[in-house]
Amino acid sequence: MGYRYVVHRRVVVNLLSGTAVTGVIVTARGPLYVLRDAAVLREDGTAVPADGEIVVDKGNVDYIQAVTP
């Protein structure tokens, strides 16, 4: 798949659970994405910054939006 396209880009990762996470994907290895400078997006549109990195299992991803700078 085209996972390399989203590495080192700011993205919004939309999960199957309905949660969305924004950040920069720094690694896409095996079944995982690792995001830095990440925040969890609330339904009202506000972002809650995350401490450290967020690791997302690719199997839980609905779709990824690459954000244009």
PDB file of C-alpha atoms in Angstrom:
ATOM      1  CA  MET A   1       0.000   0.000   0.000  1.00  0.00           C
ATOM      2  CA  GLY A   2       0.993   3.657  -0.241  1.00  0.00           C
ATOM      3  CA  TYR A   3       1.972   4.149   3.385  1.00  0.00           C
ATOM      4  CA  ARG A   4       5.129   6.033   2.430  1.00  0.00           C
ATOM      5  CA  TYR A   5       3.012   8.861   1.025  1.00  0.00           C
ATOM      6  CA  VAL A   6       1.877   9.922   4.500  1.00  0.00           C
ATOM      7  CA  VAL A   7       5.187   9.512   6.349  1.00  0.00           C
ATOM      8  CA  HIS A   8       6.662  12.857   7.471  1.00  0.00           C
ATOM      9  CA  ARG A   9       3.429  14.670   6.623  1.00  0.00           C
ATOM     10  CA  ARG A  10       0.866  16.335   8.861  1.00  0.00           C
ATOM     11  CA  VAL A  11      -2.267  14.222   8.747  1.00  0.00           C
ATOM     12  CA  VAL A  12      -5.627  13.590  10.350  1.00  0.00           C
ATOM     13  CA  VAL A  13      -6.041   9.906  11.178  1.00  0.00           C
ATOM     14  CA  ASN A  14      -9.713   8.957  11.401  1.00  0.00           C
ATOM     15  CA  LEU A  15     -10.237   5.793  13.419  1.00  0.00           C
ATOM     16  CA  LEU A  16     -12.970   3.190  13.118  1.00  0.00           C
ATOM     17  CA  SER A  17     -14.086   4.168  16.640  1.00  0.00           C
ATOM     18  CA  GLY A  18     -14.998   7.657  15.403  1.00  0.00           C
ATOM     19  CA  THR A  19     -12.035   9.322  17.109  1.00  0.00           C
ATOM     20  CA  ALA A  20      -9.674  11.474  15.054  1.00  0.00           C
ATOM     21  CA  VAL A  21      -6.021  12.205  15.759  1.00  0.00           C
ATOM     22  CA  THR A  22      -3.886  14.856  14.100  1.00  0.00           C
ATOM     23  CA  GLY A  23      -0.107  14.925  13.969  1.00  0.00           C
ATOM     24  CA  VAL A  24       2.961  14.112  11.895  1.00  0.00           C
ATOM     25  CA  ILE A  25       3.485  10.461  11.023  1.00  0.00           C
ATOM     26  CA  VAL A  26       7.155   9.771  11.708  1.00  0.00           C
ATOM     27  CA  THR A  27       7.081   5.997  11.239  1.00  0.00           C
ATOM     28  CA  ALA A  28       4.835   3.542   9.408  1.00  0.00           C
ATOM     29  CA  ARG A  29       6.332   0.141  10.197  1.00  0.00           C
ATOM     30  CA  GLY A  30       4.582  -3.154  10.370  1.00  0.00           C
ATOM     31  CA  PRO A  31       1.073  -2.702  11.756  1.00  0.00           C
ATOM     32  CA  LEU A  32       1.734   0.693  13.404  1.00  0.00           C
ATOM     33  CA  TYR A  33       1.782   4.418  12.703  1.00  0.00           C
ATOM     34  CA  VAL A  34       3.723   6.624  15.129  1.00  0.00           C
ATOM     35  CA  LEU A  35       2.586  10.261  15.319  1.00  0.00           C
ATOM     36  CA  ARG A  36       4.463  13.156  16.932  1.00  0.00           C
ATOM     37  CA  ASP A  37       3.237  16.667  17.694  1.00  0.00           C
ATOM     38  CA  ALA A  38      -0.118  14.953  18.045  1.00  0.00           C
ATOM     39  CA  ALA A  39      -3.533  15.947  19.354  1.00  0.00           C
ATOM     40  CA  VAL A  40      -6.838  14.153  19.762  1.00  0.00           C
ATOM     41  CA  LEU A  41      -9.698  15.970  18.028  1.00  0.00           C
ATOM     42  CA  ARG A  42     -12.974  16.339  19.899  1.00  0.00           C
ATOM     43  CA  GLU A  43     -16.389  16.326  18.246  1.00  0.00           C
ATOM     44  CA  ASP A  44     -16.685  20.094  18.785  1.00  0.00           C
ATOM     45  CA  GLY A  45     -13.531  20.644  16.720  1.00  0.00           C
ATOM     46  CA  THR A  46     -11.147  21.442  19.567  1.00  0.00           C
ATOM     47  CA  ALA A  47      -7.831  19.632  19.815  1.00  0.00           C
ATOM     48  CA  VAL A  48      -6.426  18.165  23.031  1.00  0.00           C
ATOM     49  CA  PRO A  49      -2.618  17.980  22.806  1.00  0.00           C
ATOM     50  CA  ALA A  50      -1.073  14.597  23.581  1.00  0.00           C
ATOM     51  CA  ASP A  51       2.004  14.165  25.733  1.00  0.00           C
ATOM     52  CA  GLY A  52       4.653  12.261  23.815  1.00  0.00           C
ATOM     53  CA  GLU A  53       3.832  10.176  20.783  1.00  0.00           C
ATOM     54  CA  ILE A  54       0.616   8.456  19.738  1.00  0.00           C
ATOM     55  CA  VAL A  55       0.866   4.938  18.327  1.00  0.00           C
ATOM     56  CA  VAL A  56      -2.018   3.785  16.124  1.00  0.00           C
ATOM     57  CA  ASP A  57      -2.615   0.269  14.834  1.00  0.00           C
ATOM     58  CA  LYS A  58      -3.243   0.413  11.073  1.00  0.00           C
ATOM     59  CA  GLY A  59      -6.093  -2.057  11.515  1.00  0.00           C
ATOM     60  CA  ASN A  60      -8.011   0.587  13.491  1.00  0.00           C
ATOM     61  CA  VAL A  61      -7.685   3.279  10.797  1.00  0.00           C
ATOM     62  CA  ASP A  62     -10.758   4.183   8.756  1.00  0.00           C
ATOM     63  CA  TYR A  63      -8.925   6.680   6.542  1.00  0.00           C
ATOM     64  CA  ILE A  64      -6.114   9.253   6.625  1.00  0.00           C
ATOM     65  CA  GLN A  65      -6.330  12.828   5.395  1.00  0.00           C
ATOM     66  CA  ALA A  66      -3.045  14.458   4.337  1.00  0.00           C
ATOM     67  CA  VAL A  67      -3.209  18.087   5.447  1.00  0.00           C
ATOM     68  CA  THR A  68      -1.988  20.705   2.982  1.00  0.00           C
ATOM     69  CA  PRO A  69       0.413  23.222   4.558  1.00  0.00           C
TER      70      PRO A  69
END
